[in-house]
mmCIF file of N, CA and C in Angstrom:
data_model
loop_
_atom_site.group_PDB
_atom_site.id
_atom_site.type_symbol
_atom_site.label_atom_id
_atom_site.label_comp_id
_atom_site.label_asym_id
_atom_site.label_seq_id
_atom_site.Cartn_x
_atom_site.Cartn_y
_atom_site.Cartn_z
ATOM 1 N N UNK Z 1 27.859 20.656 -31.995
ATOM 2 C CA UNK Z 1 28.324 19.907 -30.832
ATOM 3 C C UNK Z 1 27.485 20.223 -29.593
ATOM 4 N N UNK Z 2 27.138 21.334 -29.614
ATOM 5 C CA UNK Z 2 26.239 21.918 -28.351
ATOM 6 C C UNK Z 2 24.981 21.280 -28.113
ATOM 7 N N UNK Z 3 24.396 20.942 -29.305
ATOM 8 C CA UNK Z 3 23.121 20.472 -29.672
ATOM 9 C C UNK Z 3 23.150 19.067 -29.402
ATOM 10 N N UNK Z 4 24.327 18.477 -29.279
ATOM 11 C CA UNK Z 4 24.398 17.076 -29.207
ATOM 12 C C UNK Z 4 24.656 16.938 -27.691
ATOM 13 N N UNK Z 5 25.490 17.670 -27.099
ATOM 14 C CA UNK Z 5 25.495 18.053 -25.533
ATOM 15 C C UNK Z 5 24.730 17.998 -24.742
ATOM 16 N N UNK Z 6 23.263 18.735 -25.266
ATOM 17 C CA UNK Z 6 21.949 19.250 -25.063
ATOM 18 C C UNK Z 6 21.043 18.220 -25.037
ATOM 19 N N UNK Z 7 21.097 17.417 -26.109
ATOM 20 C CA UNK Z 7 20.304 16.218 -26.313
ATOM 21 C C UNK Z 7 20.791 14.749 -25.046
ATOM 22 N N UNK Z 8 21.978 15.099 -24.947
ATOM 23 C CA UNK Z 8 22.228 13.826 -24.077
ATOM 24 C C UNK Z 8 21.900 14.080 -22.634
ATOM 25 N N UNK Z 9 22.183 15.327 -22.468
ATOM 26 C CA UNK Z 9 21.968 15.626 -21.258
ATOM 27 C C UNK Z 9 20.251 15.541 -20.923
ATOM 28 N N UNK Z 10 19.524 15.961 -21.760
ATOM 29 C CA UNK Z 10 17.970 15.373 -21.809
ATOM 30 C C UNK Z 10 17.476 13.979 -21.749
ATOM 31 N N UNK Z 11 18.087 13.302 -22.418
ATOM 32 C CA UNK Z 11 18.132 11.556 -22.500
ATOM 33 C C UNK Z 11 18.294 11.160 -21.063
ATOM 34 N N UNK Z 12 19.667 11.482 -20.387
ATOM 35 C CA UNK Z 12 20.171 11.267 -19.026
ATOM 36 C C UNK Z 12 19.129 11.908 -18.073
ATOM 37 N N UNK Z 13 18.628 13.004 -18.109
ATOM 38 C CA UNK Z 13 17.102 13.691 -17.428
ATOM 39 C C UNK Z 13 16.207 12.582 -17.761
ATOM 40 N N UNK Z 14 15.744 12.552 -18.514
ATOM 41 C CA UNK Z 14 14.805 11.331 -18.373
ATOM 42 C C UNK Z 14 15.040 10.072 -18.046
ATOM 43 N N UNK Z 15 16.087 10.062 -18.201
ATOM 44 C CA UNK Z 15 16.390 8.454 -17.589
ATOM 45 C C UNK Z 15 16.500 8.681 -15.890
ATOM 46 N N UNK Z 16 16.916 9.719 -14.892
ATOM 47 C CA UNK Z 16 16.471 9.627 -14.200
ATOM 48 C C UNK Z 16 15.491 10.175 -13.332
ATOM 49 N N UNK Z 17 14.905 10.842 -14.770
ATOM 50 C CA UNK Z 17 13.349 10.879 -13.824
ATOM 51 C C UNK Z 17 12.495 9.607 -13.868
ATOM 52 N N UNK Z 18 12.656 9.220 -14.754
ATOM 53 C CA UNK Z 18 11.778 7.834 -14.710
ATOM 54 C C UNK Z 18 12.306 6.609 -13.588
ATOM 55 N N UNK Z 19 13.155 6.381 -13.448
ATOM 56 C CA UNK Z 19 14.122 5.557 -12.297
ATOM 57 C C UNK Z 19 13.519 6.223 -10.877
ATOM 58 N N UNK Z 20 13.959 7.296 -10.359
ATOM 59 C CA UNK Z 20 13.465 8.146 -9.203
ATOM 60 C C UNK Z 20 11.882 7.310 -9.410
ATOM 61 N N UNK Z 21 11.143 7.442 -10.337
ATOM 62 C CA UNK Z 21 9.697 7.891 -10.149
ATOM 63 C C UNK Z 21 9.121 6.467 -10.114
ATOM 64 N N UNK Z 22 9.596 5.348 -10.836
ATOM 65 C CA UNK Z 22 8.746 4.102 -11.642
ATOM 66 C C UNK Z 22 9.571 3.084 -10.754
ATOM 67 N N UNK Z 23 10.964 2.889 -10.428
ATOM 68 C CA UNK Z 23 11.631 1.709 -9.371
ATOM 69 C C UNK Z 23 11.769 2.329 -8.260
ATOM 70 N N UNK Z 24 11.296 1.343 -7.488
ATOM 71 C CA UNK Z 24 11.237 1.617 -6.221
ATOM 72 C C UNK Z 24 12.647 1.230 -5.945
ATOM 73 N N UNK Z 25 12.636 1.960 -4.453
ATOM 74 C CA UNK Z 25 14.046 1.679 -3.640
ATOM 75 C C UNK Z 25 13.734 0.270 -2.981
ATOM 76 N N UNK Z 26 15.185 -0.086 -3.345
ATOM 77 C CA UNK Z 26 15.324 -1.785 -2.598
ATOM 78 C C UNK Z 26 15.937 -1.901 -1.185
ATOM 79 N N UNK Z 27 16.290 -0.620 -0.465
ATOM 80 C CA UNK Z 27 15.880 -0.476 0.584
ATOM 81 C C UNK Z 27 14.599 -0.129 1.438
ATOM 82 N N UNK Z 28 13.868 0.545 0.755
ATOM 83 C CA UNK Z 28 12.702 0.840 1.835
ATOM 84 C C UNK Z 28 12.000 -0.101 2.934
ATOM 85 N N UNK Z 29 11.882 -1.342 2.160
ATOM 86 C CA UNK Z 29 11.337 -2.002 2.605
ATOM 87 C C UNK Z 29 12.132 -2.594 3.939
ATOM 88 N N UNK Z 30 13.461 -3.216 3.880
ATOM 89 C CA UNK Z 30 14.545 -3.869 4.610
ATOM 90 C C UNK Z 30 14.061 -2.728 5.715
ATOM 91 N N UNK Z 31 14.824 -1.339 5.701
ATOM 92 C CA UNK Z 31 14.972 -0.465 6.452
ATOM 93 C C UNK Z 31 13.378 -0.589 7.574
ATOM 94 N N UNK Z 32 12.237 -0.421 6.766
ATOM 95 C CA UNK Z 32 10.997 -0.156 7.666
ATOM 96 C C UNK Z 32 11.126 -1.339 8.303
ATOM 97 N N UNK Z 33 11.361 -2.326 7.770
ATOM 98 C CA UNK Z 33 11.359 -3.534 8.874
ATOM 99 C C UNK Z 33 12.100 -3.696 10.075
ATOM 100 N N UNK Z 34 13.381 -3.624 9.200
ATOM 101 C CA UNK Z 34 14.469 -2.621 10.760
ATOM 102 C C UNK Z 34 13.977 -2.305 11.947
ATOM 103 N N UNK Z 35 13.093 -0.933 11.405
ATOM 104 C CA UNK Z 35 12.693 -0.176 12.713
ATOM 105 C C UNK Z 35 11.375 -0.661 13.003
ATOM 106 N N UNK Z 36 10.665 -1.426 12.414
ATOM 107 C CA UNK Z 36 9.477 -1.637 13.455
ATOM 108 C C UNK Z 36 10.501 -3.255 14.085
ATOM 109 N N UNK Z 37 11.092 -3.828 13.847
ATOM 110 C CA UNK Z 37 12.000 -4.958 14.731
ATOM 111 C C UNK Z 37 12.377 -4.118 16.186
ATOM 112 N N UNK Z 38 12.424 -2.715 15.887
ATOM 113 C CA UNK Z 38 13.120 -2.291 17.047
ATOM 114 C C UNK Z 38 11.885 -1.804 17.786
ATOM 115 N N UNK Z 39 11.025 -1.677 17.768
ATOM 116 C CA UNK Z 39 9.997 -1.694 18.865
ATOM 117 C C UNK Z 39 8.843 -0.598 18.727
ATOM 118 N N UNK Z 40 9.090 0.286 16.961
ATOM 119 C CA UNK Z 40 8.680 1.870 17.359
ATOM 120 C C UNK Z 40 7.293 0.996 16.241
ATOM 121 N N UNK Z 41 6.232 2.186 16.660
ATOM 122 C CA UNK Z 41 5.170 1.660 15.802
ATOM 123 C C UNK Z 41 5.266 1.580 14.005
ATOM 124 N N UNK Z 42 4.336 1.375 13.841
ATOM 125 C CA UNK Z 42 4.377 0.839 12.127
ATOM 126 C C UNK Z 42 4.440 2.454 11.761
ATOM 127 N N UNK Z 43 3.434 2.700 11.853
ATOM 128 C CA UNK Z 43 3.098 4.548 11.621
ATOM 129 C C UNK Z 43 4.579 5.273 11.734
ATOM 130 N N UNK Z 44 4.901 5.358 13.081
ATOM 131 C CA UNK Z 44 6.428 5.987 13.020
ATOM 132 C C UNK Z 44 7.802 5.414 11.970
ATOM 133 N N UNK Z 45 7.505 4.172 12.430
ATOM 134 C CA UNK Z 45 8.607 3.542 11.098
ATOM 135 C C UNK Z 45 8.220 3.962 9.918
ATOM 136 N N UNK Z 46 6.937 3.840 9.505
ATOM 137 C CA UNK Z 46 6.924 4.186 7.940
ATOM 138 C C UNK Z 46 7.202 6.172 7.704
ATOM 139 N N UNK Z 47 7.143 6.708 8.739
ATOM 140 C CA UNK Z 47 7.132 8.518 8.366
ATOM 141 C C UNK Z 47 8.780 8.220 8.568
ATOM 142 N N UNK Z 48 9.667 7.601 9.311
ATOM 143 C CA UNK Z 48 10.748 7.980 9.807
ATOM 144 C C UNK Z 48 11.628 6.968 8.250
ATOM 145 N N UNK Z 49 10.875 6.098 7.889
ATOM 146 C CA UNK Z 49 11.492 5.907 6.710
ATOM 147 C C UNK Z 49 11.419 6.697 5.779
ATOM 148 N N UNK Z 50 10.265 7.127 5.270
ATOM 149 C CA UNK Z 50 10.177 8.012 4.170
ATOM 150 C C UNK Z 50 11.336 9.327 4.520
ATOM 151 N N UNK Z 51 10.996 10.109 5.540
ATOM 152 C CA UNK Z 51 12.252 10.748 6.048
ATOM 153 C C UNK Z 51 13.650 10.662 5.266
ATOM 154 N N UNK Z 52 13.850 9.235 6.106
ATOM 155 C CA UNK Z 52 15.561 9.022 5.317
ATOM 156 C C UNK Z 52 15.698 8.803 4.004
ATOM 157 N N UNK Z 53 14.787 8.429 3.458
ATOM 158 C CA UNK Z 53 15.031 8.242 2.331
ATOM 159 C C UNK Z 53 14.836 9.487 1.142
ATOM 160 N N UNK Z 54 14.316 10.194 1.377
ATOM 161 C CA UNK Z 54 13.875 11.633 1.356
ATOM 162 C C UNK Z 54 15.357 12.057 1.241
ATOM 163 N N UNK Z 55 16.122 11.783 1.963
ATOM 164 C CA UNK Z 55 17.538 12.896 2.232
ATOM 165 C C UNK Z 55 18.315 11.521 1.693
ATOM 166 N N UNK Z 56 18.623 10.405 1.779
ATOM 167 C CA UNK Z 56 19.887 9.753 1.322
ATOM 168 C C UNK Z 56 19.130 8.715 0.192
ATOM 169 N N UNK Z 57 20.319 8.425 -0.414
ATOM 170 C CA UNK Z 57 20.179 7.669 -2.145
ATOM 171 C C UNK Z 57 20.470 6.193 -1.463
ATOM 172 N N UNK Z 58 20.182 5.147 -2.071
ATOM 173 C CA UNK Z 58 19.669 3.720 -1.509
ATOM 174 C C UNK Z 58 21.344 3.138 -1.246
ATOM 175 N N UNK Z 59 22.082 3.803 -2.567
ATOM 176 C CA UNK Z 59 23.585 3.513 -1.414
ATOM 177 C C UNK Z 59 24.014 4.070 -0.025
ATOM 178 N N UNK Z 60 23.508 4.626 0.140
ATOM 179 C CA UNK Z 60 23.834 5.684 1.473
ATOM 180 C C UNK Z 60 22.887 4.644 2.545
ATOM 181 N N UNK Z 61 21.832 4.597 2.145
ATOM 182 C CA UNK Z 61 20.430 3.978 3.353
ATOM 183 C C UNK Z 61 21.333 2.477 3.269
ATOM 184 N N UNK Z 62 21.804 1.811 2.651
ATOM 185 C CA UNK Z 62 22.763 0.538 2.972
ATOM 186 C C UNK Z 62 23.718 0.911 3.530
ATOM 187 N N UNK Z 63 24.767 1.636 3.702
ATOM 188 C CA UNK Z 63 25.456 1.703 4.462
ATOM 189 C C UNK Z 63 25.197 2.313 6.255
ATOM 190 N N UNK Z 64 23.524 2.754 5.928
ATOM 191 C CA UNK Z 64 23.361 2.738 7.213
ATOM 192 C C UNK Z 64 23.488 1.743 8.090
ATOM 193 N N UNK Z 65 22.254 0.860 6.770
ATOM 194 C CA UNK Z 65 22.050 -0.296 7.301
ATOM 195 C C UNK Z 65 22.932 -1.271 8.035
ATOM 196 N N UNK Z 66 23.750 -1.547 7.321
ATOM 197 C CA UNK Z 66 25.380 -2.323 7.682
ATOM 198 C C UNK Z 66 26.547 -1.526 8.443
ATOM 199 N N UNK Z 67 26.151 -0.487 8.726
ATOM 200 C CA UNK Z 67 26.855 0.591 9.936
ATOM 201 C C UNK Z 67 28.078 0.263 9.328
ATOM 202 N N UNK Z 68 28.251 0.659 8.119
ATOM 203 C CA UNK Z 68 29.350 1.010 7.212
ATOM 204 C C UNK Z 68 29.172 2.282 7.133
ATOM 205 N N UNK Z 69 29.934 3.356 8.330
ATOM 206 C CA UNK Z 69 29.743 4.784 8.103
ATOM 207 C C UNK Z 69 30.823 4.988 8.409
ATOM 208 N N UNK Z 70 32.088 4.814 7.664
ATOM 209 C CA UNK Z 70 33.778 4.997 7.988
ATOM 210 C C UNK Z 70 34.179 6.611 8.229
ATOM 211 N N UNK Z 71 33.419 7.127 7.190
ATOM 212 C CA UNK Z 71 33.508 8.702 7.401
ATOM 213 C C UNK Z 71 33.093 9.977 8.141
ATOM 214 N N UNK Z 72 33.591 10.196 9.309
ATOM 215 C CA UNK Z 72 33.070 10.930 10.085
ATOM 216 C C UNK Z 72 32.030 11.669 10.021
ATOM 217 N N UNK Z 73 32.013 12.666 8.510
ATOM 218 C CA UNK Z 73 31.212 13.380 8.163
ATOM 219 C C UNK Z 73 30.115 13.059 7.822
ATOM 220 N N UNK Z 74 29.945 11.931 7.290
ATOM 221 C CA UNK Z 74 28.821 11.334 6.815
ATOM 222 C C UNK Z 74 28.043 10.112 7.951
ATOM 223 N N UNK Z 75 28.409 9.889 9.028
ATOM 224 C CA UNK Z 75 28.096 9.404 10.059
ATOM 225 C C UNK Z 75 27.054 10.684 11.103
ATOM 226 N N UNK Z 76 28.107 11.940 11.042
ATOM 227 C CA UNK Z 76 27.526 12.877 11.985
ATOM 228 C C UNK Z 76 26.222 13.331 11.154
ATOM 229 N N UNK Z 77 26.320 13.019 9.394
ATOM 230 C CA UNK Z 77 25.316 13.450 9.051
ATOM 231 C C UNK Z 77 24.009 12.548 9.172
ATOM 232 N N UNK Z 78 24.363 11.174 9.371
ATOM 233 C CA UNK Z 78 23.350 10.102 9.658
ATOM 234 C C UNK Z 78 22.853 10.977 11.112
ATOM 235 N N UNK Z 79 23.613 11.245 11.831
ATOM 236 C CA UNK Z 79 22.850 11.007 13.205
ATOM 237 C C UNK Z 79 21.823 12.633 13.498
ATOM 238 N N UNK Z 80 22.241 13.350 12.749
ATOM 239 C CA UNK Z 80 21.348 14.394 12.594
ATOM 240 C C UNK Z 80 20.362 14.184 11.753
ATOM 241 N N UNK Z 81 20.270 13.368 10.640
ATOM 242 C CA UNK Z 81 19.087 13.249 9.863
ATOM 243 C C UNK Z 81 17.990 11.826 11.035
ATOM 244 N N UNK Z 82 18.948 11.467 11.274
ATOM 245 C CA UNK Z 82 17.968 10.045 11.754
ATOM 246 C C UNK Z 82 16.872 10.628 13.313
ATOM 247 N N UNK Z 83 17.813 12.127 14.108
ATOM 248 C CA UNK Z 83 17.364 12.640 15.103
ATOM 249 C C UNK Z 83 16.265 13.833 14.935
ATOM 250 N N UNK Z 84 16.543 14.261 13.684
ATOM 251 C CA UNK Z 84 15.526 15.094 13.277
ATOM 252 C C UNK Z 84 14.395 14.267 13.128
ATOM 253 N N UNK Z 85 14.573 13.386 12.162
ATOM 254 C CA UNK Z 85 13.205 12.468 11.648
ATOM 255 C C UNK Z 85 12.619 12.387 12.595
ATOM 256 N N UNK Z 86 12.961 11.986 13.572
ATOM 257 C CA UNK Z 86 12.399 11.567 14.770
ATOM 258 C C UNK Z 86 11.732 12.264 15.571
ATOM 259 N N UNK Z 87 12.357 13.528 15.395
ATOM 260 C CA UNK Z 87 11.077 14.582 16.107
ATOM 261 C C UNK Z 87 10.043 14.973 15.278
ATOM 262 N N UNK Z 88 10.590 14.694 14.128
ATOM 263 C CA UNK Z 88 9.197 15.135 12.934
ATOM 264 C C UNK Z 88 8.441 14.086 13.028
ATOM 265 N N UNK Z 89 8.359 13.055 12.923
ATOM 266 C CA UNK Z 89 7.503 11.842 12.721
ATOM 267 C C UNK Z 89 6.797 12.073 14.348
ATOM 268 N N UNK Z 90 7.440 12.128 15.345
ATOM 269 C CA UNK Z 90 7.018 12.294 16.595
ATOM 270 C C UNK Z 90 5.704 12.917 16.954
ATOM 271 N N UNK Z 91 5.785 14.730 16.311
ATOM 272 C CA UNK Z 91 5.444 15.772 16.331
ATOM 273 C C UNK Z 91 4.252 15.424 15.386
ATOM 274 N N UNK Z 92 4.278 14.706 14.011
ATOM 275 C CA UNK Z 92 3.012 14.234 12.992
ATOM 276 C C UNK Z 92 2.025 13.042 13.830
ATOM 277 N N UNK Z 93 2.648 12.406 14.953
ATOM 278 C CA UNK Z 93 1.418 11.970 15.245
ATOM 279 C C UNK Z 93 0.302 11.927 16.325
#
């Protein structure tokens, strides 16, 4: 039974390493557009995207998007990741 445990749990590893690695996120793109709409250069939008996406999974980066952030905790955590990025991308160029 262990061995069969073992094996699935490897199957499921590869299935999402290959996903992570080979499909792209169907946000990235929406999102960078976002922020260069809002006025910041291409360069900064694209480091400040990679950023978020770096830290949140493409359900999470949609609910940015649609400021569907009902949960306190996960709102305060948007606004610390989105304020950090920002000095990092800042600071890279």
């Amino acid at each position: 039974m262990s061995k069969v445990l073992l094996w699935v749990a490897v199957v499921f590893g590869a299935i999402y390493l290959v996903r992570v690695n080979y499909f792209g996120s169907k946000t990235y793109e929406p999102f960078l557009q976002g922020c260069i709409a809002s006025g910041a250069t291409e360069a900064r939008c694209a480091c400040l995207t990679d950023y978020v996406h770096e830290r949140f999974d493409d359900l999470e980066v949609r609910k940015i998007m649609t400021h569907n952030m009902s949960d306190e905790a996960f709102a305060a955590k948007v606004e610390r990741t989105i304020a950090a990025g920002t000095l990092a991308c800042k600071a890279a160029e």
